[in-house]
mmCIF file of C-alpha atoms in Angstrom:
data_model
loop_
_atom_site.group_PDB
_atom_site.id
_atom_site.type_symbol
_atom_site.label_atom_id
_atom_site.label_comp_id
_atom_site.label_asym_id
_atom_site.label_seq_id
_atom_site.Cartn_x
_atom_site.Cartn_y
_atom_site.Cartn_z
ATOM 1 C CA MET A 1 29.688 71.888 133.836
ATOM 2 C CA ILE A 2 26.657 71.652 136.150
ATOM 3 C CA ARG A 3 27.711 71.902 139.790
ATOM 4 C CA LEU A 4 25.423 69.859 142.023
ATOM 5 C CA ALA A 5 25.063 69.209 145.756
ATOM 6 C CA ILE A 6 23.420 66.311 147.559
ATOM 7 C CA ILE A 7 21.142 66.740 150.578
ATOM 8 C CA GLY A 8 21.321 63.695 152.824
ATOM 9 C CA ALA A 9 24.140 61.205 153.287
ATOM 10 C CA GLY A 10 22.322 57.902 153.678
ATOM 11 C CA LYS A 11 21.898 54.825 151.482
ATOM 12 C CA MET A 12 19.844 56.539 148.770
ATOM 13 C CA ALA A 13 22.298 59.429 148.612
ATOM 14 C CA SER A 14 25.074 57.027 147.641
ATOM 15 C CA GLY A 15 23.081 56.008 144.580
ATOM 16 C CA HIS A 16 22.525 59.652 143.651
ATOM 17 C CA ALA A 17 26.236 60.359 143.976
ATOM 18 C CA ARG A 18 27.235 57.433 141.769
ATOM 19 C CA HIS A 19 24.719 58.261 139.050
ATOM 20 C CA PHE A 20 25.572 61.953 138.873
ATOM 21 C CA GLN A 21 29.328 61.350 139.039
ATOM 22 C CA ALA A 22 28.982 59.031 136.037
ATOM 23 C CA LEU A 23 27.829 62.011 133.911
ATOM 24 C CA ASP A 24 30.718 63.836 132.285
ATOM 25 C CA ASP A 25 29.030 67.249 132.445
ATOM 26 C CA VAL A 26 28.228 67.162 136.176
ATOM 27 C CA GLU A 27 30.443 67.856 139.170
ATOM 28 C CA VAL A 28 29.138 66.828 142.593
ATOM 29 C CA VAL A 29 30.747 69.505 144.756
ATOM 30 C CA ALA A 30 29.078 69.240 148.165
ATOM 31 C CA VAL A 31 26.973 67.109 150.493
ATOM 32 C CA CYS A 32 24.963 68.114 153.552
ATOM 33 C CA ASP A 33 23.533 66.030 156.380
ATOM 34 C CA VAL A 34 22.198 66.923 159.824
ATOM 35 C CA ASP A 35 24.925 64.608 161.091
ATOM 36 C CA GLY A 36 28.068 66.477 160.114
ATOM 37 C CA ASP A 37 30.323 63.487 160.756
ATOM 38 C CA ARG A 38 28.236 61.355 158.429
ATOM 39 C CA ALA A 39 28.391 64.076 155.774
ATOM 40 C CA ARG A 40 32.178 64.206 156.039
ATOM 41 C CA ALA A 41 32.475 60.417 155.827
ATOM 42 C CA PHE A 42 30.172 60.420 152.806
ATOM 43 C CA ALA A 43 32.218 63.135 151.113
ATOM 44 C CA GLU A 44 35.430 61.208 151.680
ATOM 45 C CA CYS A 45 33.898 57.971 150.387
ATOM 46 C CA HIS A 46 32.611 59.570 147.181
ATOM 47 C CA GLY A 47 35.404 62.057 146.549
ATOM 48 C CA ILE A 48 33.246 65.128 147.166
ATOM 49 C CA ALA A 49 35.133 68.305 148.032
ATOM 50 C CA SER A 50 32.845 69.871 150.657
ATOM 51 C CA ALA A 51 30.699 68.528 153.491
ATOM 52 C CA TYR A 52 28.181 70.496 155.565
ATOM 53 C CA GLY A 53 26.081 69.984 158.644
ATOM 54 C CA ASP A 54 24.160 73.229 157.963
ATOM 55 C CA LEU A 55 21.890 73.209 154.911
ATOM 56 C CA SER A 56 21.567 76.982 154.713
ATOM 57 C CA ALA A 57 25.346 77.342 154.501
ATOM 58 C CA MET A 58 25.550 74.932 151.595
ATOM 59 C CA LEU A 59 22.602 76.491 149.757
ATOM 60 C CA ALA A 60 24.187 79.943 150.110
ATOM 61 C CA ARG A 61 26.894 78.912 147.664
ATOM 62 C CA GLU A 62 26.205 80.666 144.361
ATOM 63 C CA ASP A 63 28.297 78.194 142.382
ATOM 64 C CA ILE A 64 25.861 75.354 143.148
ATOM 65 C CA GLN A 65 23.139 75.242 140.502
ATOM 66 C CA ALA A 66 21.202 72.146 141.523
ATOM 67 C CA VAL A 67 20.560 69.783 144.404
ATOM 68 C CA SER A 68 19.611 66.149 144.635
ATOM 69 C CA ASN A 69 17.444 65.591 147.696
ATOM 70 C CA ALA A 70 17.977 62.140 149.222
ATOM 71 C CA THR A 71 16.667 62.839 152.724
ATOM 72 C CA PRO A 72 14.030 60.668 154.485
ATOM 73 C CA ASP A 73 10.441 61.164 153.310
ATOM 74 C CA GLY A 74 9.420 63.432 156.168
ATOM 75 C CA GLU A 75 12.269 65.839 155.433
ATOM 76 C CA HIS A 76 11.535 66.332 151.719
ATOM 77 C CA LYS A 77 9.277 69.346 152.104
ATOM 78 C CA ALA A 78 11.443 71.549 154.327
ATOM 79 C CA THR A 79 14.710 70.769 152.542
ATOM 80 C CA THR A 80 13.240 71.110 149.052
ATOM 81 C CA LEU A 81 11.524 74.404 149.835
ATOM 82 C CA ALA A 82 14.820 75.729 151.215
ATOM 83 C CA ALA A 83 16.596 74.712 148.003
ATOM 84 C CA ILE A 84 13.920 76.309 145.823
ATOM 85 C CA ALA A 85 14.103 79.527 147.843
ATOM 86 C CA ALA A 86 17.848 79.549 147.144
ATOM 87 C CA GLY A 87 17.146 79.278 143.415
ATOM 88 C CA LYS A 88 18.402 75.710 143.004
ATOM 89 C CA HIS A 89 17.012 73.155 140.563
ATOM 90 C CA VAL A 90 15.781 70.100 142.485
ATOM 91 C CA LEU A 91 15.635 66.359 141.927
ATOM 92 C CA CYS A 92 13.744 65.010 144.954
ATOM 93 C CA GLU A 93 13.520 61.403 146.064
ATOM 94 C CA LYS A 94 10.111 59.788 145.980
ATOM 95 C CA PRO A 95 7.555 60.271 147.396
ATOM 96 C CA LEU A 96 7.607 64.020 146.842
ATOM 97 C CA ALA A 97 6.005 64.552 150.269
ATOM 98 C CA THR A 98 4.057 62.629 152.860
ATOM 99 C CA ASN A 99 0.704 64.187 151.902
ATOM 100 C CA GLU A 100 -0.870 65.995 148.958
ATOM 101 C CA THR A 101 -1.046 69.392 150.663
ATOM 102 C CA ASP A 102 2.707 69.474 151.226
ATOM 103 C CA ALA A 103 3.430 68.107 147.764
ATOM 104 C CA ARG A 104 1.282 70.804 146.180
ATOM 105 C CA GLU A 105 3.063 73.537 148.175
ATOM 106 C CA MET A 106 6.373 72.221 146.828
ATOM 107 C CA GLU A 107 5.070 72.098 143.250
ATOM 108 C CA VAL A 108 3.720 75.660 143.421
ATOM 109 C CA ALA A 109 6.995 76.947 144.878
ATOM 110 C CA ALA A 110 9.070 75.272 142.156
ATOM 111 C CA ARG A 111 6.781 76.514 139.384
ATOM 112 C CA ARG A 112 6.817 80.094 140.668
ATOM 113 C CA ALA A 113 10.591 80.048 141.078
ATOM 114 C CA GLY A 114 11.040 78.699 137.565
ATOM 115 C CA VAL A 115 13.413 75.930 138.653
ATOM 116 C CA ILE A 116 13.654 72.503 137.027
ATOM 117 C CA ASN A 117 11.907 70.017 139.312
ATOM 118 C CA MET A 118 11.721 66.232 139.091
ATOM 119 C CA VAL A 119 10.778 63.326 141.358
ATOM 120 C CA ASN A 120 13.127 60.341 141.402
ATOM 121 C CA LEU A 121 10.714 57.616 140.297
ATOM 122 C CA SER A 122 13.637 55.396 139.384
ATOM 123 C CA TYR A 123 11.673 52.666 137.606
ATOM 124 C CA ARG A 124 10.842 55.138 134.846
ATOM 125 C CA ASP A 125 14.449 54.440 133.805
ATOM 126 C CA ALA A 126 13.502 50.908 132.737
ATOM 127 C CA PRO A 127 13.155 50.854 128.921
ATOM 128 C CA ALA A 128 10.404 48.237 129.280
ATOM 129 C CA ILE A 129 7.931 50.537 131.044
ATOM 130 C CA GLN A 130 8.617 53.336 128.569
ATOM 131 C CA HIS A 131 7.986 50.969 125.644
ATOM 132 C CA ALA A 132 4.832 49.614 127.287
ATOM 133 C CA ARG A 133 3.479 53.160 127.404
ATOM 134 C CA THR A 134 4.347 53.660 123.728
ATOM 135 C CA LEU A 135 2.600 50.427 122.694
ATOM 136 C CA ILE A 136 -0.558 51.246 124.660
ATOM 137 C CA ALA A 137 -0.683 54.821 123.333
ATOM 138 C CA ALA A 138 -0.335 53.483 119.775
ATOM 139 C CA GLY A 139 -3.356 51.212 120.277
ATOM 140 C CA ALA A 140 -1.378 47.990 120.012
ATOM 141 C CA ILE A 141 -3.551 46.171 122.552
ATOM 142 C CA GLY A 142 -6.774 48.047 121.775
ATOM 143 C CA ARG A 143 -9.004 49.371 124.534
ATOM 144 C CA VAL A 144 -7.453 48.736 127.935
ATOM 145 C CA LEU A 145 -9.839 46.811 130.184
ATOM 146 C CA HIS A 146 -7.922 45.142 132.994
ATOM 147 C CA VAL A 147 -4.661 45.873 134.809
ATOM 148 C CA ASP A 148 -2.650 43.995 137.433
ATOM 149 C CA ALA A 149 0.415 45.528 139.078
ATOM 150 C CA SER A 150 2.518 44.438 142.030
ATOM 151 C CA TYR A 151 5.591 45.507 143.963
ATOM 152 C CA ARG A 152 6.859 42.589 146.020
ATOM 153 C CA GLN A 153 9.660 42.806 148.582
ATOM 154 C CA SER A 154 10.670 40.260 151.210
ATOM 155 C CA TRP A 155 12.986 42.058 153.607
ATOM 156 C CA LEU A 156 10.691 41.265 156.550
ATOM 157 C CA VAL A 157 11.266 37.532 155.962
ATOM 158 C CA SER A 158 14.688 37.510 154.277
ATOM 159 C CA HIS A 159 18.107 38.751 155.374
ATOM 160 C CA ALA A 160 19.281 39.374 151.808
ATOM 161 C CA TRP A 161 19.244 43.146 152.407
ATOM 162 C CA GLY A 162 20.326 42.944 156.050
ATOM 163 C CA ARG A 163 18.592 42.469 159.396
ATOM 164 C CA TRP A 164 15.548 44.726 159.459
ATOM 165 C CA ASP A 165 15.117 44.172 163.216
ATOM 166 C CA GLN A 166 18.633 45.360 164.037
ATOM 167 C CA ASP A 167 19.254 48.266 161.674
ATOM 168 C CA SER A 168 17.758 51.760 161.850
ATOM 169 C CA LYS A 169 17.757 52.115 158.048
ATOM 170 C CA TRP A 170 14.981 49.505 157.970
ATOM 171 C CA LEU A 171 13.320 50.083 161.329
ATOM 172 C CA TRP A 172 12.417 53.713 160.583
ATOM 173 C CA ARG A 173 10.418 52.478 157.573
ATOM 174 C CA LEU A 174 8.155 50.567 159.973
ATOM 175 C CA SER A 175 7.497 53.412 162.420
ATOM 176 C CA GLN A 176 5.058 56.276 162.023
ATOM 177 C CA LYS A 177 6.765 58.567 164.535
ATOM 178 C CA HIS A 178 10.005 58.191 162.570
ATOM 179 C CA GLY A 179 8.346 59.576 159.453
ATOM 180 C CA SER A 180 7.214 56.428 157.655
ATOM 181 C CA LYS A 181 3.894 56.031 155.846
ATOM 182 C CA GLY A 182 4.503 52.305 155.506
ATOM 183 C CA VAL A 183 4.900 50.238 152.388
ATOM 184 C CA LEU A 184 2.160 52.308 150.731
ATOM 185 C CA GLY A 185 4.054 55.566 151.196
ATOM 186 C CA ASP A 186 7.452 54.041 150.496
ATOM 187 C CA VAL A 187 7.085 51.747 147.479
ATOM 188 C CA GLY A 188 3.347 52.139 146.893
ATOM 189 C CA VAL A 189 4.202 55.370 145.101
ATOM 190 C CA HIS A 190 6.281 53.317 142.671
ATOM 191 C CA ILE A 191 3.533 50.823 141.865
ATOM 192 C CA VAL A 192 0.892 53.542 141.462
ATOM 193 C CA ASP A 193 3.192 55.292 138.983
ATOM 194 C CA PHE A 194 4.234 52.013 137.341
ATOM 195 C CA ALA A 195 0.593 51.218 136.550
ATOM 196 C CA SER A 196 -0.774 54.667 135.758
ATOM 197 C CA PHE A 197 2.177 55.967 133.717
ATOM 198 C CA PRO A 198 1.428 53.636 130.767
ATOM 199 C CA VAL A 199 -2.332 53.206 131.338
ATOM 200 C CA GLY A 200 -3.645 56.602 132.489
ATOM 201 C CA ASP A 201 -4.613 58.443 135.652
ATOM 202 C CA ILE A 202 -6.391 56.641 138.493
ATOM 203 C CA VAL A 203 -9.849 58.117 139.116
ATOM 204 C CA SER A 204 -11.183 55.905 141.909
ATOM 205 C CA VAL A 205 -9.657 53.733 144.590
ATOM 206 C CA ASN A 206 -10.602 51.253 147.273
ATOM 207 C CA CYS A 207 -7.711 50.296 149.546
ATOM 208 C CA GLN A 208 -7.039 47.915 152.402
ATOM 209 C CA LEU A 209 -3.882 48.282 154.516
ATOM 210 C CA LYS A 210 -2.503 45.925 157.139
ATOM 211 C CA CYS A 211 0.308 45.976 159.674
ATOM 212 C CA PHE A 212 1.186 42.421 160.700
ATOM 213 C CA ASP A 213 2.699 41.565 164.082
ATOM 214 C CA LYS A 214 6.508 41.519 163.873
ATOM 215 C CA ALA A 215 7.882 41.717 167.435
ATOM 216 C CA PRO A 216 6.722 41.576 171.069
ATOM 217 C CA ASP A 217 4.260 44.453 171.537
ATOM 218 C CA ASN A 218 5.284 45.503 167.994
ATOM 219 C CA ARG A 219 8.163 47.537 169.346
ATOM 220 C CA ILE A 220 11.947 47.343 168.956
ATOM 221 C CA GLY A 221 13.916 49.879 170.977
ATOM 222 C CA ASP A 222 12.613 53.349 170.148
ATOM 223 C CA TYR A 223 10.678 52.105 167.122
ATOM 224 C CA ASP A 224 6.937 51.443 167.303
ATOM 225 C CA LEU A 225 6.233 49.043 164.426
ATOM 226 C CA ASP A 226 2.860 50.520 163.588
ATOM 227 C CA VAL A 227 2.677 51.322 159.861
ATOM 228 C CA ASN A 228 1.272 49.210 157.061
ATOM 229 C CA ASP A 229 3.482 46.569 155.487
ATOM 230 C CA THR A 230 0.934 45.258 152.976
ATOM 231 C CA ALA A 231 -1.355 47.313 150.749
ATOM 232 C CA LEU A 232 -4.068 46.107 148.363
ATOM 233 C CA MET A 233 -5.766 48.556 146.004
ATOM 234 C CA ARG A 234 -8.706 48.165 143.649
ATOM 235 C CA VAL A 235 -8.690 51.042 141.185
ATOM 236 C CA GLU A 236 -10.382 52.466 138.113
ATOM 237 C CA PHE A 237 -8.395 54.303 135.441
ATOM 238 C CA GLU A 238 -9.555 57.338 133.490
ATOM 239 C CA GLY A 239 -10.265 55.238 130.387
ATOM 240 C CA GLY A 240 -12.580 52.949 132.347
ATOM 241 C CA ALA A 241 -10.208 50.026 132.911
ATOM 242 C CA LEU A 242 -10.260 48.296 136.276
ATOM 243 C CA GLY A 243 -7.130 47.204 138.071
ATOM 244 C CA THR A 244 -5.635 45.643 141.165
ATOM 245 C CA LEU A 245 -2.437 47.046 142.639
ATOM 246 C CA GLN A 246 -0.498 45.592 145.539
ATOM 247 C CA ALA A 247 2.627 46.331 147.528
ATOM 248 C CA THR A 248 4.080 44.211 150.310
ATOM 249 C CA ARG A 249 7.224 43.561 152.306
ATOM 250 C CA TRP A 250 6.151 39.943 152.990
ATOM 251 C CA ALA A 251 6.581 38.466 149.494
ATOM 252 C CA THR A 252 8.822 35.505 150.292
ATOM 253 C CA GLY A 253 10.854 34.581 147.228
ATOM 254 C CA HIS A 254 10.905 38.113 145.798
ATOM 255 C CA HIS A 255 13.730 40.435 146.808
ATOM 256 C CA ASN A 256 12.479 43.445 144.832
ATOM 257 C CA SER A 257 10.008 42.584 142.074
ATOM 258 C CA LEU A 258 7.862 44.906 139.955
ATOM 259 C CA CYS A 259 5.346 43.378 137.564
ATOM 260 C CA LEU A 260 2.653 44.871 135.342
ATOM 261 C CA SER A 261 0.056 43.137 133.156
ATOM 262 C CA VAL A 262 -2.221 45.178 130.912
ATOM 263 C CA HIS A 263 -5.050 43.489 128.995
ATOM 264 C CA GLY A 264 -6.954 45.091 126.148
ATOM 265 C CA ASP A 265 -9.658 43.967 123.745
ATOM 266 C CA ARG A 266 -7.091 43.281 120.984
ATOM 267 C CA GLY A 267 -4.029 42.150 122.910
ATOM 268 C CA ALA A 268 -2.040 42.280 126.123
ATOM 269 C CA LEU A 269 1.411 43.065 127.462
ATOM 270 C CA ARG A 270 3.508 42.248 130.494
ATOM 271 C CA VAL A 271 6.478 43.963 132.100
ATOM 272 C CA GLU A 272 8.457 41.928 134.645
ATOM 273 C CA LEU A 273 11.566 43.805 135.716
ATOM 274 C CA ASP A 274 13.023 40.761 137.509
ATOM 275 C CA GLU A 275 13.282 39.043 134.141
ATOM 276 C CA ALA A 276 14.435 41.986 132.052
ATOM 277 C CA ARG A 277 14.401 45.764 132.218
ATOM 278 C CA ASP A 278 14.588 46.077 128.426
ATOM 279 C CA ARG A 279 11.936 43.615 127.224
ATOM 280 C CA VAL A 280 8.150 43.652 127.054
ATOM 281 C CA ARG A 281 6.172 40.435 126.700
ATOM 282 C CA VAL A 282 3.267 40.845 124.272
ATOM 283 C CA CYS A 283 0.324 38.793 123.054
ATOM 284 C CA LEU A 284 -0.886 40.446 119.832
ATOM 285 C CA GLY A 285 -2.524 39.707 116.477
ATOM 286 C CA ASP A 286 -2.382 36.039 115.446
ATOM 287 C CA ASP A 287 -1.012 35.136 118.895
ATOM 288 C CA VAL A 288 -4.197 36.200 120.723
ATOM 289 C CA HIS A 289 -6.267 33.058 120.046
ATOM 290 C CA PRO A 290 -3.554 30.497 120.945
ATOM 291 C CA ALA A 291 -2.503 32.769 123.886
ATOM 292 C CA ARG A 292 1.092 32.905 122.670
ATOM 293 C CA TRP A 293 3.487 35.417 124.220
ATOM 294 C CA VAL A 294 6.636 36.788 122.613
ATOM 295 C CA SER A 295 9.339 39.170 123.822
ATOM 296 C CA VAL A 296 9.829 42.599 122.257
ATOM 297 C CA GLU A 297 13.065 44.517 122.802
ATOM 298 C CA ALA A 298 12.582 48.011 124.225
ATOM 299 C CA PRO A 299 14.800 50.848 122.992
ATOM 300 C CA ASP A 300 17.202 52.466 125.462
ATOM 301 C CA THR A 301 15.986 55.381 127.534
ATOM 302 C CA PRO A 302 18.129 57.992 129.334
ATOM 303 C CA SER A 303 18.151 57.884 133.127
ATOM 304 C CA ILE A 304 16.265 60.420 135.191
ATOM 305 C CA TYR A 305 19.645 61.828 136.320
ATOM 306 C CA ARG A 306 20.582 62.485 132.701
ATOM 307 C CA ARG A 307 17.183 64.001 131.940
ATOM 308 C CA PHE A 308 17.327 66.234 135.023
ATOM 309 C CA ILE A 309 20.668 67.674 133.908
ATOM 310 C CA ASP A 310 19.426 68.039 130.332
ATOM 311 C CA GLY A 311 16.418 69.951 131.683
ATOM 312 C CA ILE A 312 18.708 72.407 133.436
ATOM 313 C CA ARG A 313 20.659 72.932 130.214
ATOM 314 C CA THR A 314 17.616 73.339 127.944
ATOM 315 C CA GLY A 315 15.121 74.915 130.354
ATOM 316 C CA ARG A 316 12.588 72.186 129.490
ATOM 317 C CA ASN A 317 11.170 70.393 132.528
ATOM 318 C CA ASP A 318 11.008 66.670 131.794
ATOM 319 C CA GLN A 319 8.831 64.072 133.522
ATOM 320 C CA PRO A 320 8.150 63.001 136.211
ATOM 321 C CA ASP A 321 7.914 66.535 137.611
ATOM 322 C CA PHE A 322 6.561 67.793 140.915
ATOM 323 C CA ALA A 323 3.048 68.013 139.419
ATOM 324 C CA ARG A 324 3.245 64.262 138.839
ATOM 325 C CA GLY A 325 4.376 63.861 142.439
ATOM 326 C CA VAL A 326 1.249 65.729 143.556
ATOM 327 C CA ALA A 327 -1.012 63.493 141.436
ATOM 328 C CA LEU A 328 0.539 60.343 142.889
ATOM 329 C CA GLN A 329 0.250 61.665 146.442
ATOM 330 C CA ARG A 330 -3.436 62.381 145.810
ATOM 331 C CA VAL A 331 -3.964 58.678 145.095
ATOM 332 C CA LEU A 332 -1.945 57.621 148.141
ATOM 333 C CA ASP A 333 -3.836 60.013 150.418
ATOM 334 C CA ALA A 334 -7.111 58.613 149.081
ATOM 335 C CA CYS A 335 -5.856 55.105 149.873
ATOM 336 C CA PHE A 336 -5.329 56.016 153.527
ATOM 337 C CA VAL A 337 -8.812 57.576 153.732
ATOM 338 C CA SER A 338 -10.364 54.600 151.946
ATOM 339 C CA ASP A 339 -8.768 52.166 154.388
ATOM 340 C CA ALA A 340 -9.716 54.216 157.463
ATOM 341 C CA GLN A 341 -13.325 54.696 156.346
ATOM 342 C CA ASP A 342 -13.713 51.320 154.615
ATOM 343 C CA ARG A 343 -15.138 52.844 151.445
ATOM 344 C CA SER A 344 -14.260 53.639 147.857
ATOM 345 C CA LEU A 345 -13.306 57.147 146.803
ATOM 346 C CA ARG A 346 -13.572 58.890 143.464
ATOM 347 C CA LEU A 347 -10.883 61.478 142.703
ATOM 348 C CA VAL A 348 -12.107 64.605 140.936
ATOM 349 C CA GLY A 349 -10.653 68.030 140.276
ATOM 350 C CA ASP A 350 -7.586 69.005 142.306
ATOM 351 C CA GLY A 351 -7.617 66.180 144.786
ATOM 352 C CA ILE A 352 -11.285 66.471 145.862
ATOM 353 C CA GLU A 353 -12.519 63.061 146.946
ATOM 354 C CA GLU A 354 -16.116 61.920 146.689
ATOM 355 C CA PRO A 355 -17.710 58.608 147.703
ATOM 356 C CA VAL A 356 -18.282 56.215 144.822
ATOM 357 C CA PRO A 357 -22.067 55.612 144.579
ATOM 358 C CA ALA A 358 -23.110 52.244 146.017
#
């Protein structure tokens, strides 16, 4: 039995608790939050034996082998490094950190400590994206030339998820001083991974970010609404394909939609998770000329929670690991620089950025 603790007692932590408690070889034994009362309420809600307001006290327990880090983005580095120093295996929520330098420090620490480390890029659990990667790697669509990917949310125009202007769990995501890097830092990491996981690494980027007016003086209570809520990226992949990636919170009519289209010189494929998580739409062979699309069933894939636990048992670190988190943060950091300097950037080596020749 793997004994696991959860760091953080917010909305994301509830998902972590449910997923791990569904595994018959895992026991969630403790939860910690800076708000001790919230930790105790969380423990009672999820049937967890111990609750802590002091992270060091929880990490001192030798019977805890692993932690699942569901803290806000800005807390990932300090809490994860503390867990690694205590010898715990770590599944960390995405993004791994709020910048590449911090993400790399976390990756180096985990590698040196020899602990299993993974980033919770939850859409990797969709069989469709795994099968899309398999089809592309097998050459089913030929040479990849063009890619479109989008992550559309509408919680700034819809109340389906609650009132963003009245609830701190949404407001902090719109405020830089509360640790947010905007839609790019929050769900942009998903769409960058969603596109590059099946296609290949991104080697150049040109990005435009925008924060639209949302309230008088763009302020609600203690929250300055000053981070991006729409991001548009033009990218090049390592194989030479060009792509457009977008993420927005203003996509009226889309609660939480991820879509990917990949076009090659012998075929194409589409993944639309709103329609199905286990099907890929393909246009191949005799269907290319009449532009006919058919659905292909994708085989099941184990969840990241299952693979994290399996990694602890086998000693084999599965993907996406902290090194992948660093690579994604490199792209996101380049996006912020590209937007600020209004230029394209080429990514070379270990995160070195160079201007793309005019």
